[in-house]
Tab-separated table of C-alpha atoms in Angstrom:
chain	number	residue	atom	x	y	z
C	1	UNK	CA	-38.263	-37.729	2.490
C	2	UNK	CA	-39.243	-34.901	0.189
C	3	UNK	CA	-38.822	-32.379	2.972
C	4	UNK	CA	-35.363	-33.739	3.805
C	5	UNK	CA	-34.240	-33.451	0.169
C	6	UNK	CA	-35.584	-29.916	-0.079
C	7	UNK	CA	-33.770	-29.013	3.168
C	8	UNK	CA	-30.477	-30.467	1.918
C	9	UNK	CA	-30.836	-28.608	-1.374
C	10	UNK	CA	-31.552	-25.378	0.491
C	11	UNK	CA	-28.571	-25.887	2.812
C	12	UNK	CA	-26.318	-26.609	-0.174
C	13	UNK	CA	-27.435	-23.373	-1.837
C	14	UNK	CA	-26.692	-21.401	1.336
C	15	UNK	CA	-23.194	-22.903	1.585
C	16	UNK	CA	-22.475	-22.098	-2.077
C	17	UNK	CA	-23.761	-18.547	-1.702
C	18	UNK	CA	-21.752	-17.905	1.482
C	19	UNK	CA	-18.582	-19.258	-0.109
C	20	UNK	CA	-19.136	-17.324	-3.326
C	21	UNK	CA	-19.802	-14.035	-1.532
C	22	UNK	CA	-16.844	-14.549	0.825
C	23	UNK	CA	-14.443	-15.007	-2.115
C	24	UNK	CA	-15.914	-11.948	-3.794
C	25	UNK	CA	-15.502	-9.826	-0.654
C	26	UNK	CA	-11.844	-10.872	-0.294
C	27	UNK	CA	-11.122	-9.783	-3.866
C	28	UNK	CA	-12.897	-6.467	-3.339
C	29	UNK	CA	-11.058	-5.901	-0.040
C	30	UNK	CA	-7.741	-6.641	-1.753
C	31	UNK	CA	-8.585	-4.189	-4.543
C	32	UNK	CA	-9.791	-1.481	-2.149
C	33	UNK	CA	-6.715	-1.609	0.085
C	34	UNK	CA	-4.515	-1.189	-2.993
C	35	UNK	CA	-6.836	1.523	-4.306
C	36	UNK	CA	-6.245	3.736	-1.262
C	37	UNK	CA	-2.446	3.282	-1.385
C	38	UNK	CA	-1.407	2.237	-4.911
C	39	UNK	CA	2.027	3.823	-4.530
C	40	UNK	CA	3.328	1.044	-2.302
C	41	UNK	CA	2.582	-1.577	-4.953
C	42	UNK	CA	4.182	0.625	-7.626
C	43	UNK	CA	7.334	0.984	-5.518
C	44	UNK	CA	7.543	-2.784	-4.942
C	45	UNK	CA	7.216	-3.587	-8.656
C	46	UNK	CA	9.939	-1.082	-9.565
C	47	UNK	CA	12.287	-2.245	-6.785
C	48	UNK	CA	11.855	-5.851	-7.915
C	49	UNK	CA	12.793	-4.882	-11.469
C	50	UNK	CA	9.408	-5.840	-12.908
C	51	UNK	CA	8.976	-2.358	-14.416
C	52	UNK	CA	11.586	0.346	-15.137
C	53	UNK	CA	9.629	3.281	-13.691
C	54	UNK	CA	6.768	4.140	-11.353
C	55	UNK	CA	4.865	5.705	-14.251
C	56	UNK	CA	4.691	2.363	-16.072
C	57	UNK	CA	4.037	0.477	-12.826
C	58	UNK	CA	1.190	2.899	-12.064
C	59	UNK	CA	-0.595	1.936	-15.302
C	60	UNK	CA	-0.324	-1.793	-14.561
C	61	UNK	CA	-1.347	-1.384	-10.901
C	62	UNK	CA	-4.549	0.427	-11.888
C	63	UNK	CA	-5.426	-2.335	-14.328
C	64	UNK	CA	-4.789	-4.982	-11.658
C	65	UNK	CA	-6.920	-3.116	-9.113
C	66	UNK	CA	-9.724	-2.897	-11.674
C	67	UNK	CA	-9.499	-6.619	-12.431
C	68	UNK	CA	-9.670	-7.482	-8.722
C	69	UNK	CA	-12.727	-5.264	-8.286
C	70	UNK	CA	-14.290	-6.925	-11.349
C	71	UNK	CA	-13.663	-10.460	-10.065
C	72	UNK	CA	-15.132	-9.595	-6.678
C	73	UNK	CA	-18.224	-8.002	-8.191
C	74	UNK	CA	-18.829	-10.954	-10.525
C	75	UNK	CA	-18.615	-13.404	-7.608
C	76	UNK	CA	-21.042	-11.371	-5.517
C	77	UNK	CA	-23.484	-10.777	-8.393
C	78	UNK	CA	-23.115	-14.454	-9.393
C	79	UNK	CA	-22.475	-13.610	-13.046
C	80	UNK	CA	-20.609	-16.002	-15.337
C	81	UNK	CA	-18.845	-17.849	-12.531
C	82	UNK	CA	-18.003	-20.937	-14.554
C	83	UNK	CA	-17.006	-19.314	-17.846
C	84	UNK	CA	-15.328	-16.113	-16.619
C	85	UNK	CA	-15.099	-15.269	-12.905
C	86	UNK	CA	-13.652	-18.546	-11.611
C	87	UNK	CA	-11.059	-19.018	-14.421
C	88	UNK	CA	-9.896	-15.394	-14.149
C	89	UNK	CA	-9.723	-15.648	-10.345
C	90	UNK	CA	-7.647	-18.835	-10.547
C	91	UNK	CA	-5.223	-17.332	-13.087
C	92	UNK	CA	-4.911	-14.221	-10.925
C	93	UNK	CA	-4.229	-16.176	-7.720
C	94	UNK	CA	-1.762	-18.630	-9.283
C	95	UNK	CA	0.154	-15.893	-11.117
C	96	UNK	CA	0.537	-13.791	-7.991
C	97	UNK	CA	1.490	-16.809	-5.890
C	98	UNK	CA	4.364	-17.482	-8.314
C	99	UNK	CA	5.373	-13.814	-8.091
C	100	UNK	CA	5.236	-13.901	-4.272
C	101	UNK	CA	7.466	-16.974	-4.255
C	102	UNK	CA	9.921	-15.106	-6.492
C	103	UNK	CA	9.741	-12.065	-4.219
C	104	UNK	CA	10.172	-13.907	-0.940
C	105	UNK	CA	12.492	-16.765	-1.825
C	106	UNK	CA	14.497	-15.506	-4.796
C	107	UNK	CA	14.757	-11.804	-4.011
C	108	UNK	CA	14.686	-12.488	-0.241
C	109	UNK	CA	12.278	-9.577	0.264
C	110	UNK	CA	10.220	-10.286	3.375
C	111	UNK	CA	8.716	-6.828	3.736
C	112	UNK	CA	5.039	-6.054	3.191
C	113	UNK	CA	4.167	-7.541	-0.205
C	114	UNK	CA	1.411	-4.970	-0.817
C	115	UNK	CA	-1.372	-7.524	-1.426
C	116	UNK	CA	-3.567	-5.553	0.989
C	117	UNK	CA	-1.748	-2.254	0.500
C	118	UNK	CA	-0.664	-0.637	3.745
C	119	UNK	CA	-3.907	-1.525	5.554
C	120	UNK	CA	-2.991	-5.150	6.284
C	121	UNK	CA	0.795	-5.627	5.966
C	122	UNK	CA	1.635	-9.172	4.909
C	123	UNK	CA	4.911	-10.930	4.191
C	124	UNK	CA	5.198	-12.939	0.942
C	125	UNK	CA	4.820	-16.185	2.931
C	126	UNK	CA	1.643	-14.966	4.649
C	127	UNK	CA	0.203	-13.877	1.318
C	128	UNK	CA	1.118	-17.193	-0.313
C	129	UNK	CA	-0.784	-18.991	2.447
C	130	UNK	CA	-3.735	-16.642	1.902
C	131	UNK	CA	-3.705	-17.360	-1.838
C	132	UNK	CA	-3.460	-21.130	-1.337
C	133	UNK	CA	-6.504	-20.986	0.947
C	134	UNK	CA	-8.401	-18.924	-1.629
C	135	UNK	CA	-7.490	-21.369	-4.404
C	136	UNK	CA	-8.729	-24.226	-2.229
C	137	UNK	CA	-12.004	-22.363	-1.582
C	138	UNK	CA	-12.483	-21.673	-5.302
C	139	UNK	CA	-11.828	-25.350	-6.105
C	140	UNK	CA	-14.312	-26.370	-3.433
C	141	UNK	CA	-16.861	-23.975	-4.935
C	142	UNK	CA	-16.297	-25.599	-8.341
C	143	UNK	CA	-16.898	-29.014	-6.771
C	144	UNK	CA	-20.178	-27.745	-5.337
C	145	UNK	CA	-21.220	-26.908	-8.926
C	146	UNK	CA	-22.612	-23.439	-8.195
C	147	UNK	CA	-25.499	-22.040	-10.188
C	148	UNK	CA	-24.747	-18.767	-11.914
C	149	UNK	CA	-26.421	-16.138	-14.059
C	150	UNK	CA	-25.427	-16.193	-17.711
C	151	UNK	CA	-25.004	-12.645	-18.920
C	152	UNK	CA	-21.809	-12.503	-20.944
C	153	UNK	CA	-22.375	-8.965	-22.257
C	154	UNK	CA	-22.786	-7.482	-18.783
C	155	UNK	CA	-19.826	-9.518	-17.549
C	156	UNK	CA	-17.634	-8.239	-20.384
C	157	UNK	CA	-18.789	-4.687	-19.649
C	158	UNK	CA	-17.787	-5.046	-15.971
C	159	UNK	CA	-14.354	-6.455	-16.851
C	160	UNK	CA	-13.637	-3.687	-19.369
C	161	UNK	CA	-15.315	-0.745	-17.641
C	162	UNK	CA	-14.028	-1.023	-14.075
C	163	UNK	CA	-10.286	-1.080	-14.945
C	164	UNK	CA	-10.943	1.899	-17.235
C	165	UNK	CA	-12.638	3.793	-14.403
C	166	UNK	CA	-9.510	3.316	-12.265
C	167	UNK	CA	-7.620	5.702	-14.555
C	168	UNK	CA	-10.256	8.365	-13.849
C	169	UNK	CA	-10.587	7.952	-10.073
C	170	UNK	CA	-6.877	7.190	-9.606
C	171	UNK	CA	-5.121	9.570	-12.000
C	172	UNK	CA	-1.391	8.927	-12.065
C	173	UNK	CA	1.333	11.499	-12.384
C	174	UNK	CA	5.009	11.885	-13.160
C	175	UNK	CA	6.981	11.239	-9.990
C	176	UNK	CA	10.041	13.075	-11.296
C	177	UNK	CA	8.613	16.384	-10.078
C	178	UNK	CA	8.375	15.341	-6.422
C	179	UNK	CA	11.096	16.565	-4.063
C	180	UNK	CA	11.110	13.301	-2.106
C	181	UNK	CA	9.878	10.918	-4.802
C	182	UNK	CA	13.155	8.996	-4.909
C	183	UNK	CA	13.120	8.112	-1.194
C	184	UNK	CA	11.018	4.999	-0.625
C	185	UNK	CA	12.570	3.193	2.354
C	186	UNK	CA	12.844	4.178	6.030
C	187	UNK	CA	14.571	2.242	8.791
C	188	UNK	CA	12.005	1.208	11.375
C	189	UNK	CA	9.123	1.336	8.892
C	190	UNK	CA	10.106	-0.277	5.601
C	191	UNK	CA	8.687	0.962	2.311
C	192	UNK	CA	6.986	4.342	2.458
C	193	UNK	CA	5.284	6.252	-0.344
C	194	UNK	CA	6.062	9.915	0.327
C	195	UNK	CA	3.955	10.940	-2.678
C	196	UNK	CA	0.735	9.879	-0.963
C	197	UNK	CA	-1.101	11.245	2.063
C	198	UNK	CA	0.066	13.734	4.662
C	199	UNK	CA	3.590	13.467	6.028
C	200	UNK	CA	6.150	15.572	7.908
C	201	UNK	CA	9.732	15.209	6.691
C	202	UNK	CA	12.312	16.301	9.256
C	203	UNK	CA	15.820	17.148	8.026
C	204	UNK	CA	18.406	16.615	10.784
C	205	UNK	CA	22.163	16.593	11.208
C	206	UNK	CA	23.199	14.283	14.044
C	207	UNK	CA	26.022	16.709	15.019
C	208	UNK	CA	23.755	19.768	15.183
C	209	UNK	CA	22.681	20.983	18.670
C	210	UNK	CA	19.474	22.498	17.294
C	211	UNK	CA	18.672	19.230	15.529
C	212	UNK	CA	19.208	17.288	18.737
C	213	UNK	CA	16.882	19.661	20.576
C	214	UNK	CA	14.206	19.321	17.882
C	215	UNK	CA	14.519	15.523	18.049
C	216	UNK	CA	13.781	15.641	21.788
C	217	UNK	CA	10.781	17.931	21.186
C	218	UNK	CA	9.421	15.575	18.532
C	219	UNK	CA	9.687	12.664	20.960
C	220	UNK	CA	7.414	14.638	23.304
C	221	UNK	CA	4.756	14.537	20.553
C	222	UNK	CA	4.480	10.744	20.779
C	223	UNK	CA	1.360	11.274	22.878
C	224	UNK	CA	-0.229	12.845	19.787
C	225	UNK	CA	-0.354	10.003	17.221
C	226	UNK	CA	-2.193	12.204	14.708
C	227	UNK	CA	1.121	14.030	14.272
C	228	UNK	CA	3.779	11.547	15.404
C	229	UNK	CA	2.574	8.795	13.044
C	230	UNK	CA	3.266	11.112	10.096
C	231	UNK	CA	6.841	12.056	11.047
C	232	UNK	CA	9.719	10.706	8.946
C	233	UNK	CA	13.330	11.828	9.285
C	234	UNK	CA	16.134	12.311	6.792
C	235	UNK	CA	19.369	12.103	8.773
C	236	UNK	CA	22.809	13.299	7.782
C	237	UNK	CA	25.646	11.815	9.805
C	238	UNK	CA	29.314	12.216	8.994
C	239	UNK	CA	30.913	13.158	12.312
C	240	UNK	CA	31.491	11.580	15.699
C	241	UNK	CA	27.795	11.247	16.518
C	242	UNK	CA	26.418	8.267	14.616
C	243	UNK	CA	22.725	7.672	14.020
C	244	UNK	CA	22.641	5.159	16.892
C	245	UNK	CA	24.355	7.657	19.209
C	246	UNK	CA	21.920	10.360	18.096
C	247	UNK	CA	18.966	8.102	18.903
C	248	UNK	CA	20.409	7.267	22.329
C	249	UNK	CA	21.169	10.921	23.075
C	250	UNK	CA	17.742	12.257	22.072
C	251	UNK	CA	15.376	9.289	22.418
C	252	UNK	CA	14.516	9.757	18.736
C	253	UNK	CA	12.802	6.647	17.365
C	254	UNK	CA	10.925	7.810	14.285
C	255	UNK	CA	11.411	6.105	10.898
C	256	UNK	CA	14.538	7.486	9.254
C	257	UNK	CA	16.507	7.424	6.035
C	258	UNK	CA	20.157	8.424	5.846
C	259	UNK	CA	21.101	11.004	3.203
C	260	UNK	CA	24.437	12.206	1.869
C	261	UNK	CA	25.876	15.692	2.192
C	262	UNK	CA	24.632	16.849	-1.218
C	263	UNK	CA	21.037	15.855	-0.500
C	264	UNK	CA	21.293	17.393	2.958
C	265	UNK	CA	22.384	20.817	1.685
C	266	UNK	CA	19.747	20.682	-1.056
C	267	UNK	CA	17.023	20.295	1.572
C	268	UNK	CA	18.009	22.617	4.442
C	269	UNK	CA	17.771	26.396	4.546
C	270	UNK	CA	20.617	28.501	5.888
C	271	UNK	CA	20.906	26.223	8.921
C	272	UNK	CA	19.358	22.923	9.981
C	273	UNK	CA	16.916	21.662	11.080
C	274	UNK	CA	13.978	22.024	8.716
C	275	UNK	CA	10.560	20.325	8.486
C	276	UNK	CA	8.633	19.851	5.242
C	277	UNK	CA	4.862	19.444	5.356
C	278	UNK	CA	3.810	17.189	2.475
C	279	UNK	CA	0.359	16.525	1.089
C	280	UNK	CA	0.280	13.842	-1.601
C	281	UNK	CA	3.965	14.456	-2.251
C	282	UNK	CA	3.616	18.202	-2.773
C	283	UNK	CA	5.388	20.548	-0.340
C	284	UNK	CA	2.575	22.511	1.296
C	285	UNK	CA	4.882	24.430	3.652
C	286	UNK	CA	8.326	24.171	5.184
C	287	UNK	CA	9.476	25.468	8.545
C	288	UNK	CA	12.822	26.561	9.948
C	289	UNK	CA	11.655	27.550	13.445
C	290	UNK	CA	8.848	27.177	16.015
C	291	UNK	CA	8.472	23.586	14.854
C	292	UNK	CA	6.193	22.049	17.486
C	293	UNK	CA	3.628	24.862	17.384
C	294	UNK	CA	3.507	24.700	13.591
C	295	UNK	CA	3.079	20.929	13.663
C	296	UNK	CA	0.208	21.270	16.128
C	297	UNK	CA	-1.419	24.085	14.156
C	298	UNK	CA	-1.216	22.063	10.941
C	299	UNK	CA	-3.784	19.638	12.342
C	300	UNK	CA	-6.337	22.274	13.373
């Protein structure tokens, strides 16, 4: 009988530990995926009217990422589950579930909600389901009455220190100085943060013969995803050839955003087309000729 009780106690501890670590890993994964692409979350919060600018959104996003990291670490280390980690996790999950409901059902925005950054795109409904499952798992963990280590000072240090570190490892900047900082949506892709990572911005006029030829050449690069996955187009169309006609004529199927005549002439040289090579939103180079070779050489 004694052996059976010991076995049950041991099995119960294993279940509690697995559940606790799983919840912690999910929070850390959520934080990490935002950490590597915080701009998407910033853009969403500004578009939804939560914050008036990306600069303010950037501050809040870094704090949120730090809190998620902190929650995950506390669950994994088993520190102050009952007094701190579980209550904070529940508040976090419930608050964001309410926000996701507002986003999906009030604002009717069914694009990627940014809960896992750009790594795992999720609609608001999918993320709500994920949060409900996590809440259920946390409640089940509470029912199991998990043991935890009481170390309030270390717990407080984690909660205060990690969000602070985010401002060092994720320094934010003024987005007003970026040439393409105001363009955040592309047909065929959805929200895109042009101020992060490496991207090629192609400026095309649907009426232009040279632009049509470049579009066909870019299509030939589809076999090279290292380049083709980074291509985004800004299209100007005011003549007989519409964007749909241009796509049919050239086979062009990259993400695109339509621009007006003023933006078009601000971005081209003497004649279109032009390609901008961006790294973290900064124009590294721009090209007005020999486009394919320069695209290929950029990856060497």
